[in-house]
PDB file of C-alpha atoms in Angstrom:
ATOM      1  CA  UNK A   1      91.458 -40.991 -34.398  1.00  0.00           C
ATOM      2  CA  UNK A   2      90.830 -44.938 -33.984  1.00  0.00           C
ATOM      3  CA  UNK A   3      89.630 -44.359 -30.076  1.00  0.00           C
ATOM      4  CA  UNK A   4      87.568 -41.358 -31.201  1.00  0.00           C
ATOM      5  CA  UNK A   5      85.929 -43.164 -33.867  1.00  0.00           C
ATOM      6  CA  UNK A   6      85.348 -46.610 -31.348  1.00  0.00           C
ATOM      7  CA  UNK A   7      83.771 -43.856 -29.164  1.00  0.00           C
ATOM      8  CA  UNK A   8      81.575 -42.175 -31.479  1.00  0.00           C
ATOM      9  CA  UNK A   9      80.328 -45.999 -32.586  1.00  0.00           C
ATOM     10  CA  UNK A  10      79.563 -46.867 -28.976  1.00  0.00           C
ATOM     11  CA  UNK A  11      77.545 -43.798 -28.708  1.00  0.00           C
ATOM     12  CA  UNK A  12      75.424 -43.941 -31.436  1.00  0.00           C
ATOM     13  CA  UNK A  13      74.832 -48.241 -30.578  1.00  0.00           C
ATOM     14  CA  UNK A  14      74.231 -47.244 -26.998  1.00  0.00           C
ATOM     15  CA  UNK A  15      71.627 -44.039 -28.116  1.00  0.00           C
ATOM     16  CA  UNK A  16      70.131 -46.786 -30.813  1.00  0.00           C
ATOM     17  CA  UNK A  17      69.766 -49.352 -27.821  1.00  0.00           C
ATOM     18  CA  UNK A  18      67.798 -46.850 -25.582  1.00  0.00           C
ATOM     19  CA  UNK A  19      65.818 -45.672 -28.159  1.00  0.00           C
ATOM     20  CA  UNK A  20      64.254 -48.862 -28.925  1.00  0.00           C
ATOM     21  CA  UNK A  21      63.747 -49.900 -25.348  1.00  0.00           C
ATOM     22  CA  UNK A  22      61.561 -46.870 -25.072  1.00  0.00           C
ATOM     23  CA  UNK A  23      59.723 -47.166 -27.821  1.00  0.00           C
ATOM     24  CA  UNK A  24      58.717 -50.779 -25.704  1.00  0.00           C
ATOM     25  CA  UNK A  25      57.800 -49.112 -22.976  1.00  0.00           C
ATOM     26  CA  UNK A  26      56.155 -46.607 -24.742  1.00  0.00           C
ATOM     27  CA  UNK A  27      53.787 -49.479 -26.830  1.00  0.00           C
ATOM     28  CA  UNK A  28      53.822 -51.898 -23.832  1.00  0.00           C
ATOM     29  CA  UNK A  29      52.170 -49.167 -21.406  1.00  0.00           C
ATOM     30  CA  UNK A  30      50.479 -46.956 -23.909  1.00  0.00           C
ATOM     31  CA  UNK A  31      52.616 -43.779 -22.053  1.00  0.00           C
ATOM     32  CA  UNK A  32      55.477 -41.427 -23.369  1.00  0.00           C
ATOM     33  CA  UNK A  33      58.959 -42.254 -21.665  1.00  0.00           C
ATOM     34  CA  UNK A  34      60.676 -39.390 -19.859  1.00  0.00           C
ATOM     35  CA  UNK A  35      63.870 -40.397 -18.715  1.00  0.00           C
ATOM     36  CA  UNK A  36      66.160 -38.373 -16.166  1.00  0.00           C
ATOM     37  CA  UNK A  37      68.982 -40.821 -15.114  1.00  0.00           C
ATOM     38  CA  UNK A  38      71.955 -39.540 -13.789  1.00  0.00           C
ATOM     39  CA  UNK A  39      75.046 -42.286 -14.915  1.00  0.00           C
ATOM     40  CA  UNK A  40      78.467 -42.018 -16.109  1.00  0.00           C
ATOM     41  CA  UNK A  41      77.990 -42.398 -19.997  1.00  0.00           C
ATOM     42  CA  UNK A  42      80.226 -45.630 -21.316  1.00  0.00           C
ATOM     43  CA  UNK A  43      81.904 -43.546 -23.856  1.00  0.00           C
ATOM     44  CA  UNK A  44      82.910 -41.229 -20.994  1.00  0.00           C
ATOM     45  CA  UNK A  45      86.484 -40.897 -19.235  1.00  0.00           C
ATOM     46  CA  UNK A  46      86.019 -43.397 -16.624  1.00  0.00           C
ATOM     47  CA  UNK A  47      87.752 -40.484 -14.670  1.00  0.00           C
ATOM     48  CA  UNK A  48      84.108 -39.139 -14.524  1.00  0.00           C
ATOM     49  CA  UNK A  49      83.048 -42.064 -11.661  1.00  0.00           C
ATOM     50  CA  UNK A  50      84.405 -39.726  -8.743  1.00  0.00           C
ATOM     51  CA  UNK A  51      81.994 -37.141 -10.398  1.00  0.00           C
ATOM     52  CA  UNK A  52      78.391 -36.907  -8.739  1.00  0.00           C
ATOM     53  CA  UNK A  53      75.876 -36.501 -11.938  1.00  0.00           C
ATOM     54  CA  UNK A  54      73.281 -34.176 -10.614  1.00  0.00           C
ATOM     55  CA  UNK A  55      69.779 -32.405 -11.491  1.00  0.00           C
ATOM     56  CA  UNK A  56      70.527 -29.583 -13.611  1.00  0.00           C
ATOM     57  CA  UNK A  57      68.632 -26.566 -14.966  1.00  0.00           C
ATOM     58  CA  UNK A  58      69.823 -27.726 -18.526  1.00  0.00           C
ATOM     59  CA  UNK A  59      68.060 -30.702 -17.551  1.00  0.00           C
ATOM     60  CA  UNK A  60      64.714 -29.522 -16.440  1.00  0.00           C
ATOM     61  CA  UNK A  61      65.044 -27.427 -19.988  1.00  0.00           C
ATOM     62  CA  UNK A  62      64.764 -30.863 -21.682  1.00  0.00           C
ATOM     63  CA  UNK A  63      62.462 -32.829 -19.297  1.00  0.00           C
ATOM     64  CA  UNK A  64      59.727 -29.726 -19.532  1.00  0.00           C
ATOM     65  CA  UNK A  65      59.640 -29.979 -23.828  1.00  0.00           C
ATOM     66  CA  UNK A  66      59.445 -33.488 -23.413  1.00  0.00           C
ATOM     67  CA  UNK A  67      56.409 -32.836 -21.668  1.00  0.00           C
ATOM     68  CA  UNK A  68      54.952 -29.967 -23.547  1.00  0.00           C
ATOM     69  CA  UNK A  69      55.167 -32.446 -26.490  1.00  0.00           C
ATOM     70  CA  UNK A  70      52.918 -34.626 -25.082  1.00  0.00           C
ATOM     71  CA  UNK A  71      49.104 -34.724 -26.004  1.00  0.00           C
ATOM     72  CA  UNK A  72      47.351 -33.631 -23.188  1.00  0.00           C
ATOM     73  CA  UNK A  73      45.524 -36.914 -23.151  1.00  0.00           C
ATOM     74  CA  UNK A  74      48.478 -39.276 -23.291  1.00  0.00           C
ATOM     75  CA  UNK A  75      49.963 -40.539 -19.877  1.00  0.00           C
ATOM     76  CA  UNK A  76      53.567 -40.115 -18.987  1.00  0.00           C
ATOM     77  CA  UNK A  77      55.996 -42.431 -17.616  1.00  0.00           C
ATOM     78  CA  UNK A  78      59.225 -40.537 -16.224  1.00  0.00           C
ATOM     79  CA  UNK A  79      61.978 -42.925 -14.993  1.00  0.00           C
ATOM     80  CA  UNK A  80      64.170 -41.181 -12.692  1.00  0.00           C
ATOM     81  CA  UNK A  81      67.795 -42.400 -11.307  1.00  0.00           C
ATOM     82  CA  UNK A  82      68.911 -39.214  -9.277  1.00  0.00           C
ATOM     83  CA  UNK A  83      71.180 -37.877  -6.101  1.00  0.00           C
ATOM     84  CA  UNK A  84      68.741 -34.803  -6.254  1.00  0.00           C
ATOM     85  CA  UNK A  85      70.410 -31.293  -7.679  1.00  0.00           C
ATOM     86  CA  UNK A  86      69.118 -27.381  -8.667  1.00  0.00           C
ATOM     87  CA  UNK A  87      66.150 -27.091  -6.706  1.00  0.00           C
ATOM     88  CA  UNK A  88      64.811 -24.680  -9.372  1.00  0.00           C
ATOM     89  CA  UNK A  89      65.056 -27.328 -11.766  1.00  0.00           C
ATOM     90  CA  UNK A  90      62.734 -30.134  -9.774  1.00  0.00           C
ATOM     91  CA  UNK A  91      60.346 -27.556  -8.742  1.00  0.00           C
ATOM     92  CA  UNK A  92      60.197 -26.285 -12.779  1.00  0.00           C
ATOM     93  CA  UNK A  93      59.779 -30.226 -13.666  1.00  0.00           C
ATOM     94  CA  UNK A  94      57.687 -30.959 -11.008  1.00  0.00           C
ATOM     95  CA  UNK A  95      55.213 -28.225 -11.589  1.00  0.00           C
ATOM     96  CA  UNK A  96      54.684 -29.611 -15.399  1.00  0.00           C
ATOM     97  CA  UNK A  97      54.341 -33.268 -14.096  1.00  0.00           C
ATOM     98  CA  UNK A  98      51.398 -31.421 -11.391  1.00  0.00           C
ATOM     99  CA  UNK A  99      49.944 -29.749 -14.178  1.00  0.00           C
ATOM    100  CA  UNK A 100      49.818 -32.320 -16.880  1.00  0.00           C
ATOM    101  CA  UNK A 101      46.056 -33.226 -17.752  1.00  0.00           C
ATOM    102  CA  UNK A 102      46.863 -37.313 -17.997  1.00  0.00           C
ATOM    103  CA  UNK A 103      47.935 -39.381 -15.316  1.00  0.00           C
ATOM    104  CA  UNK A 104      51.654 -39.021 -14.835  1.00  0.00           C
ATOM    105  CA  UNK A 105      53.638 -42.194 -13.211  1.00  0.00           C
ATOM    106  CA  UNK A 106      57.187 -41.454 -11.715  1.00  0.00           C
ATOM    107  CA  UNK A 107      59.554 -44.641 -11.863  1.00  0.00           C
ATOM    108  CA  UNK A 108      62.154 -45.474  -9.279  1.00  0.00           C
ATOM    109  CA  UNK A 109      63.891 -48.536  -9.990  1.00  0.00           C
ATOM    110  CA  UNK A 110      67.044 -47.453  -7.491  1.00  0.00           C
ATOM    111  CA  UNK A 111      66.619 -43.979  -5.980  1.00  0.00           C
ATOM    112  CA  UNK A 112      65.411 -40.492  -6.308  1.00  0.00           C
ATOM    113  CA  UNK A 113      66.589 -38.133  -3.630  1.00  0.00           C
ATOM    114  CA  UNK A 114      65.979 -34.665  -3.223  1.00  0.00           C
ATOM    115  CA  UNK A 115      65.198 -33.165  -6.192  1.00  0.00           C
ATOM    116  CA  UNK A 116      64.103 -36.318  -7.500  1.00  0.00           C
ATOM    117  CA  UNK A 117      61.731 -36.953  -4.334  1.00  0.00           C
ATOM    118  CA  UNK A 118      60.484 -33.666  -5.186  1.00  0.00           C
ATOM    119  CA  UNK A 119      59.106 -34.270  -8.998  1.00  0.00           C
ATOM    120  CA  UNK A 120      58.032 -37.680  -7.500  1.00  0.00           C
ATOM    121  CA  UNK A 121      55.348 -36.048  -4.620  1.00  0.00           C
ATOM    122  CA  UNK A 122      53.700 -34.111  -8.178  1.00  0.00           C
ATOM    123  CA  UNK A 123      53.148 -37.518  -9.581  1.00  0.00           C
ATOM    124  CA  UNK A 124      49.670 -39.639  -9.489  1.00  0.00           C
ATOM    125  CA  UNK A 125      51.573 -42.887  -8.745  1.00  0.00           C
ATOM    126  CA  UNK A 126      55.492 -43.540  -7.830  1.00  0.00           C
ATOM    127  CA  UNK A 127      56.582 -46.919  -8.898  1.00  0.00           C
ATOM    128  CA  UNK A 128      59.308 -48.253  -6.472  1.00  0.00           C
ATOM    129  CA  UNK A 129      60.594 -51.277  -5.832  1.00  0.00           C
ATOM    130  CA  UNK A 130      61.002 -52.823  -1.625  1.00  0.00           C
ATOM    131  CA  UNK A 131      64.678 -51.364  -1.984  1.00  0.00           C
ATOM    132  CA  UNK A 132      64.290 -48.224  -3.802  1.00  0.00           C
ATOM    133  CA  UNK A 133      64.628 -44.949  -2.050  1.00  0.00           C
ATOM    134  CA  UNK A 134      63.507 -41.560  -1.825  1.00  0.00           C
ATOM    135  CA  UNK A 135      64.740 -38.931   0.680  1.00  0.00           C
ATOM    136  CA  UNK A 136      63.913 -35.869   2.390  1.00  0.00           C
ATOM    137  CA  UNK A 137      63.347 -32.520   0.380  1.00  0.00           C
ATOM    138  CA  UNK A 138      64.667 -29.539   2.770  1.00  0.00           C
ATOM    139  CA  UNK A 139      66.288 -26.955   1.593  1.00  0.00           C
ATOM    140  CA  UNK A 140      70.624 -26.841   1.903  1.00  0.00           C
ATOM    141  CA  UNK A 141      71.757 -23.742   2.198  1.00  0.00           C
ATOM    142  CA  UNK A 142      75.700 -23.583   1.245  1.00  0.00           C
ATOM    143  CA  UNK A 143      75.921 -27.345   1.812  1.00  0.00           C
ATOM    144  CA  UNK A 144      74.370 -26.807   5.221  1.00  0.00           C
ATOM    145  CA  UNK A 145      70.580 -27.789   6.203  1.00  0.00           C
ATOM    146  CA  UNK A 146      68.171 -25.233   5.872  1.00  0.00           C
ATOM    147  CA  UNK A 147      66.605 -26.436   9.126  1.00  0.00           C
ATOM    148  CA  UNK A 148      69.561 -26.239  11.025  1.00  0.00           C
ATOM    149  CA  UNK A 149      71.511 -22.480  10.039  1.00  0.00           C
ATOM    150  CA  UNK A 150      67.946 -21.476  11.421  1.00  0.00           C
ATOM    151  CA  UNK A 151      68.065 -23.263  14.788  1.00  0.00           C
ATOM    152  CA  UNK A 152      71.718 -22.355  14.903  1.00  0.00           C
ATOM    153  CA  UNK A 153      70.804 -18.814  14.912  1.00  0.00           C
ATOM    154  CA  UNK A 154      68.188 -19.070  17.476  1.00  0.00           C
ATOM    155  CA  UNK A 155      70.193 -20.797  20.125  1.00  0.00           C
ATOM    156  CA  UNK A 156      73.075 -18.676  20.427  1.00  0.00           C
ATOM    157  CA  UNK A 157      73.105 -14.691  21.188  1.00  0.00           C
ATOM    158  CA  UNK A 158      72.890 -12.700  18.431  1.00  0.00           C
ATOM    159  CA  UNK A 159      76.246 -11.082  19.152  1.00  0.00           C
ATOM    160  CA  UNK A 160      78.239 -14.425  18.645  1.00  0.00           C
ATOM    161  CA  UNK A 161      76.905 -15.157  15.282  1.00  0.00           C
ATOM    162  CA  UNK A 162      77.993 -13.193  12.156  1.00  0.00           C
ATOM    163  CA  UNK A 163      76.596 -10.925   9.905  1.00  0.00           C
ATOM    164  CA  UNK A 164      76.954 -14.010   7.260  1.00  0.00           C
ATOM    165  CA  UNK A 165      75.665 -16.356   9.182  1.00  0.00           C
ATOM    166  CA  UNK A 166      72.139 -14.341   9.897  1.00  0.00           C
ATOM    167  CA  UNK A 167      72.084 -13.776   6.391  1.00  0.00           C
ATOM    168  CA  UNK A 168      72.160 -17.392   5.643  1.00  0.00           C
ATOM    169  CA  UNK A 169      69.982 -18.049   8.269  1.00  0.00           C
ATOM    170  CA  UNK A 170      67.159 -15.783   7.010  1.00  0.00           C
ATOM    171  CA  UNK A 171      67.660 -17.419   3.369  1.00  0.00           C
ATOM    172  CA  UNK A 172      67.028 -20.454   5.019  1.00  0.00           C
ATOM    173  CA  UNK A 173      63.945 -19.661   7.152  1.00  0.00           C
ATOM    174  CA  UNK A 174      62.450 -18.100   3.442  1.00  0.00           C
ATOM    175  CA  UNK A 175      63.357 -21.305   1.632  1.00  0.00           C
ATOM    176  CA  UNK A 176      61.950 -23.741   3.840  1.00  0.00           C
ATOM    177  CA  UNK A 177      59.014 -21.956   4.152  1.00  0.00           C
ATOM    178  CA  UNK A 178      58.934 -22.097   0.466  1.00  0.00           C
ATOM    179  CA  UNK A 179      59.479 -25.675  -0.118  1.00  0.00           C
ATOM    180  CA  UNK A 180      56.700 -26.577   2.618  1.00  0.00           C
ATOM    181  CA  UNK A 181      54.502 -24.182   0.598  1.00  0.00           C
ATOM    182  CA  UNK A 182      55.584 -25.827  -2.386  1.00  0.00           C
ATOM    183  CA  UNK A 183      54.947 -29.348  -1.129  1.00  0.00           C
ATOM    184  CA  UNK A 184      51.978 -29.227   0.478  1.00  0.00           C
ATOM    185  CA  UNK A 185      50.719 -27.844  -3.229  1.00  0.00           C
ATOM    186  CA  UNK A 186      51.723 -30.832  -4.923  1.00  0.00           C
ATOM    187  CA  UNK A 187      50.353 -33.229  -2.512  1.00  0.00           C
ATOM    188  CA  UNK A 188      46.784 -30.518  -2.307  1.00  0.00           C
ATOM    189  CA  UNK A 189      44.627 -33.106  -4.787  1.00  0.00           C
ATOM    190  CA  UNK A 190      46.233 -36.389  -3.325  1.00  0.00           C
ATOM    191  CA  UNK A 191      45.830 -35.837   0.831  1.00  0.00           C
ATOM    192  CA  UNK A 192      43.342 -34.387   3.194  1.00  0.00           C
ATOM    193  CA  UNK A 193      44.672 -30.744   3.473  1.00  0.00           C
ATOM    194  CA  UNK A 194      45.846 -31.772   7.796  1.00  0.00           C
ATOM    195  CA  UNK A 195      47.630 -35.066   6.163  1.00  0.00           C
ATOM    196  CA  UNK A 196      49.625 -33.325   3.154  1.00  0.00           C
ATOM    197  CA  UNK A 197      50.644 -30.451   5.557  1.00  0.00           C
ATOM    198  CA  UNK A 198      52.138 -32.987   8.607  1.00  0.00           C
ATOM    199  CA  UNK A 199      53.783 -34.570   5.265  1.00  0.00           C
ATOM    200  CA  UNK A 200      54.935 -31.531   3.878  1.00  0.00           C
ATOM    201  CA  UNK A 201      56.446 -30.942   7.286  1.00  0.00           C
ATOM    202  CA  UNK A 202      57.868 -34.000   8.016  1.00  0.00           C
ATOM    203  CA  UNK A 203      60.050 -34.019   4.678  1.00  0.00           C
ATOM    204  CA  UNK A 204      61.336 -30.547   4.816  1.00  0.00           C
ATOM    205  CA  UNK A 205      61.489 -29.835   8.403  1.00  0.00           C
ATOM    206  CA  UNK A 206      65.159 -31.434   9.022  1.00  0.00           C
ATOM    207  CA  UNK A 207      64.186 -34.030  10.767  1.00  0.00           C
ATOM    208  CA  UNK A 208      66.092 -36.115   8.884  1.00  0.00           C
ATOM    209  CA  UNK A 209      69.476 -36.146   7.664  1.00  0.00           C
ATOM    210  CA  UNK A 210      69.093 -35.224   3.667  1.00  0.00           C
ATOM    211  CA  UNK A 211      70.513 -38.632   3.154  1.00  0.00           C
ATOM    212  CA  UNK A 212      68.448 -40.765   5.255  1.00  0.00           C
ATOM    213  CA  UNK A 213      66.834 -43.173   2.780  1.00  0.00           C
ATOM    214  CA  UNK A 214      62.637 -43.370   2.623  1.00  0.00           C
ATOM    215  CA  UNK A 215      61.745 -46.576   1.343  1.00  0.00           C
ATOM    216  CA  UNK A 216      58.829 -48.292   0.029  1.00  0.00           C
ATOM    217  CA  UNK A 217      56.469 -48.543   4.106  1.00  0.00           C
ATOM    218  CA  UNK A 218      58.017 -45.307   4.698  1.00  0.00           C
ATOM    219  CA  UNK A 219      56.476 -43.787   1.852  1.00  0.00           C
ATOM    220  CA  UNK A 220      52.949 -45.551   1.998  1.00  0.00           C
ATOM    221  CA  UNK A 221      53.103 -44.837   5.655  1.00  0.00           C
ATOM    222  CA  UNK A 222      53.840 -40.528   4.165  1.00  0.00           C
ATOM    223  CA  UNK A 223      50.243 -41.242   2.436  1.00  0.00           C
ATOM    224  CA  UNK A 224      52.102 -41.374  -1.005  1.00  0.00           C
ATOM    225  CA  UNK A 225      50.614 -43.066  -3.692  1.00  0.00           C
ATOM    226  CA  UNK A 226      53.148 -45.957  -4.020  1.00  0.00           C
ATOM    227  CA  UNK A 227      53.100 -49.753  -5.640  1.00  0.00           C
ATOM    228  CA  UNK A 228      55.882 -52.195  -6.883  1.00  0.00           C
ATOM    229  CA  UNK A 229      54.951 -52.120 -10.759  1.00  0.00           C
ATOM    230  CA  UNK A 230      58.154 -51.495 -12.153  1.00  0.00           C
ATOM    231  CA  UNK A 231      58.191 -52.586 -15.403  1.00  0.00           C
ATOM    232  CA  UNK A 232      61.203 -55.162 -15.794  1.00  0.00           C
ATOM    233  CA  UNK A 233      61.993 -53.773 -19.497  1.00  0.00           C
ATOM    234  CA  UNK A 234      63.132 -50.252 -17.207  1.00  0.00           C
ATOM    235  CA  UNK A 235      65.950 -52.402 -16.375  1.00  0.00           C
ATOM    236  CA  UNK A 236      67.033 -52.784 -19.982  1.00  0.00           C
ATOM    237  CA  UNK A 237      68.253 -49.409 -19.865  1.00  0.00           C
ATOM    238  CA  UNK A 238      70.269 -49.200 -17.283  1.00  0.00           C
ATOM    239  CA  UNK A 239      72.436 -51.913 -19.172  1.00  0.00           C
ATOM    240  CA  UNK A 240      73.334 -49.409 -21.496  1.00  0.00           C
ATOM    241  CA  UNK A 241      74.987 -47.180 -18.779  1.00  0.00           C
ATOM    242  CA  UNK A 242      78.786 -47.393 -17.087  1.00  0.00           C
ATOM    243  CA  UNK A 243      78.896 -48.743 -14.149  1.00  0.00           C
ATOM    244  CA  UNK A 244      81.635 -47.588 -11.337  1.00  0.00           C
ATOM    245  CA  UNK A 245      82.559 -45.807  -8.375  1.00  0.00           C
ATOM    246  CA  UNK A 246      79.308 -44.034  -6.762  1.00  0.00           C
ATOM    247  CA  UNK A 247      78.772 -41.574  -4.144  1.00  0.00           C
ATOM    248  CA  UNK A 248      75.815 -42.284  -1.579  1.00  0.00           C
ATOM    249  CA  UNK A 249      73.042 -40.462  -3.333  1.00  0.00           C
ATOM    250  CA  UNK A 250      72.189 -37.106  -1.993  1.00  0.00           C
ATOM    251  CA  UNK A 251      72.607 -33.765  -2.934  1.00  0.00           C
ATOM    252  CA  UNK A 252      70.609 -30.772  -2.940  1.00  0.00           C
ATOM    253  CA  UNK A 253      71.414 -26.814  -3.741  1.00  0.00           C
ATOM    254  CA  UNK A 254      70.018 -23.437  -3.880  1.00  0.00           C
ATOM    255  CA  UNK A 255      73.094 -21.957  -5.403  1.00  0.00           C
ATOM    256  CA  UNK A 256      74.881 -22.417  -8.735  1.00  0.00           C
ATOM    257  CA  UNK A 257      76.765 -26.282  -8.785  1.00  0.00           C
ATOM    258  CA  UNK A 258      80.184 -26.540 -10.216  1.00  0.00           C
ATOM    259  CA  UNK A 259      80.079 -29.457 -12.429  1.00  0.00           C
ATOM    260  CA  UNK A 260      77.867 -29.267 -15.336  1.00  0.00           C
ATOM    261  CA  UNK A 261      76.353 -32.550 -16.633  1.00  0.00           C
ATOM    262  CA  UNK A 262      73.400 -34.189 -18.767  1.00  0.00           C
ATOM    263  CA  UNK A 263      70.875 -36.638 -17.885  1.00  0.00           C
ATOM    264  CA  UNK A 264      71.108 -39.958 -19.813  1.00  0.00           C
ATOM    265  CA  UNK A 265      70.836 -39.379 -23.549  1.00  0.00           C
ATOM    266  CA  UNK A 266      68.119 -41.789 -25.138  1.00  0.00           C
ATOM    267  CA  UNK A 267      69.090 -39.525 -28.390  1.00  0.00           C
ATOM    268  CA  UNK A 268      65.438 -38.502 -29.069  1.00  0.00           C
TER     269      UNK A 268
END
């Protein structure tokens, strides 16, 4: 009862901590503070470290009221700390950060691969710092890239490759098409229609491996709309999280993921 009780204190400390430094943010910048951070909690098992956090539908469910809740005229700040996840999920959250009337900065202090690349491209500015990352957005198909199930099943006779394969082939040749689609729409109001098409390309084509890291030149270079304000009170919050073992940052699905999680609470 003692730990339980030291762990439900550290909790509610930790939520009271993050609360207040987004209220700061929130009166420093005049925004409302959307976080989706994907850390090990410090009232966790520390077993957890092994365990790669990742975008969730259950997330997207609570990034999209957060949004709905916001006046129309008040600009949104989303920090994001993420490996990537659900596709469904960024395209759901990444839609309402497109569609929101304001202007809508996405904050990446670290990284935000995939999925969190994704919601990133539908935002009117991306915050990064010279060392933060962002990553490629094609589709994985069964762990495998989109890009290359297709060319698999191009290069070798169609009587060496099985039924299962073509099948996941043909998913894969409908969900990159889909992405690019989906891309080149959230970059439609932010490029010349050539420029956000050869980007659109370039990030969901395979060219790269998914976990090949895009950093700050790389992204200006894309045409994205990218600076170096991160705030330094962003920081504060990551004090509040547990700090341990951590997989290099990339994952991306079309199918259901095993472990369940939750982005970092900020109890509001």
């Amino acid at each position: 009862m003692p730990e339980t009780e030291d762990k439900d204190q550290l909790r509610e400390r930790t939520l009271a901590r993050r609360r207040e430094v987004v209220a700061a943010l929130e009166s420093e910048r005049g925004t409302k503070v959307v976080t989706l951070m994907h850390r090990r909690e410090p009232w966790e098992d520390e077993s957890k470290d092994g365990e790669a956090a990742h975008l969730t539908i259950e997330d997207s469910e609570f990034v999209l009221m957060q949004i709905r809740a916001t006046p129309p005229d008040r600009p949104i700040d989303i920090i994001i700390h993420t490996p990537g996840g659900l596709a469904l999920a960024a395209e759901m959250i990444a839609t309402a950060v497109k569609l929101h009337p304001a202007r809508v900065a996405v904050i990446v202090p670290f990284y935000a691969m995939s999925g969190g690349t994704l919601i990133a491209l539908a935002a009117d500015e991306i915050c990064m710092e010279p060392y933060s990352v962002l990553g490629p957005v094609d589709p994985q198909i069964g762990g495998w890239p989109a890009a290359a199930l297709i060319h698999l099943a191009e290069k070798k006779p169609v009587e060496m490759v099985s039924d299962q394969m073509l099948i996941m082939a043909e998913v894969a040749r409908l969900s990159l098409a889909g992405v690019q689609r989906f891309v080149m729409w959230l970059l439609a109001d932010k490029l010349p229609q050539q420029a956000a098409a050869q980007t659109a390309e370039f990030l969901t084509g395979g060219y790269l491996a998914h976990d090949t890291p895009i950093m700050l030149d790389a992204a200006r270079n894309l045409g994205l709309s990218v600076n170096t304000s991160v705030p330094g009170r962003v920081y504060e919050l990551f004090e509040t999280c547990a700090f341990g073992l951590c997989k290099r940052p990339c994952l991306a699905t079309y199918g259901m993921v095993d472990t369940p999680t939750t982005p970092l609470r900020t109890g509001r």
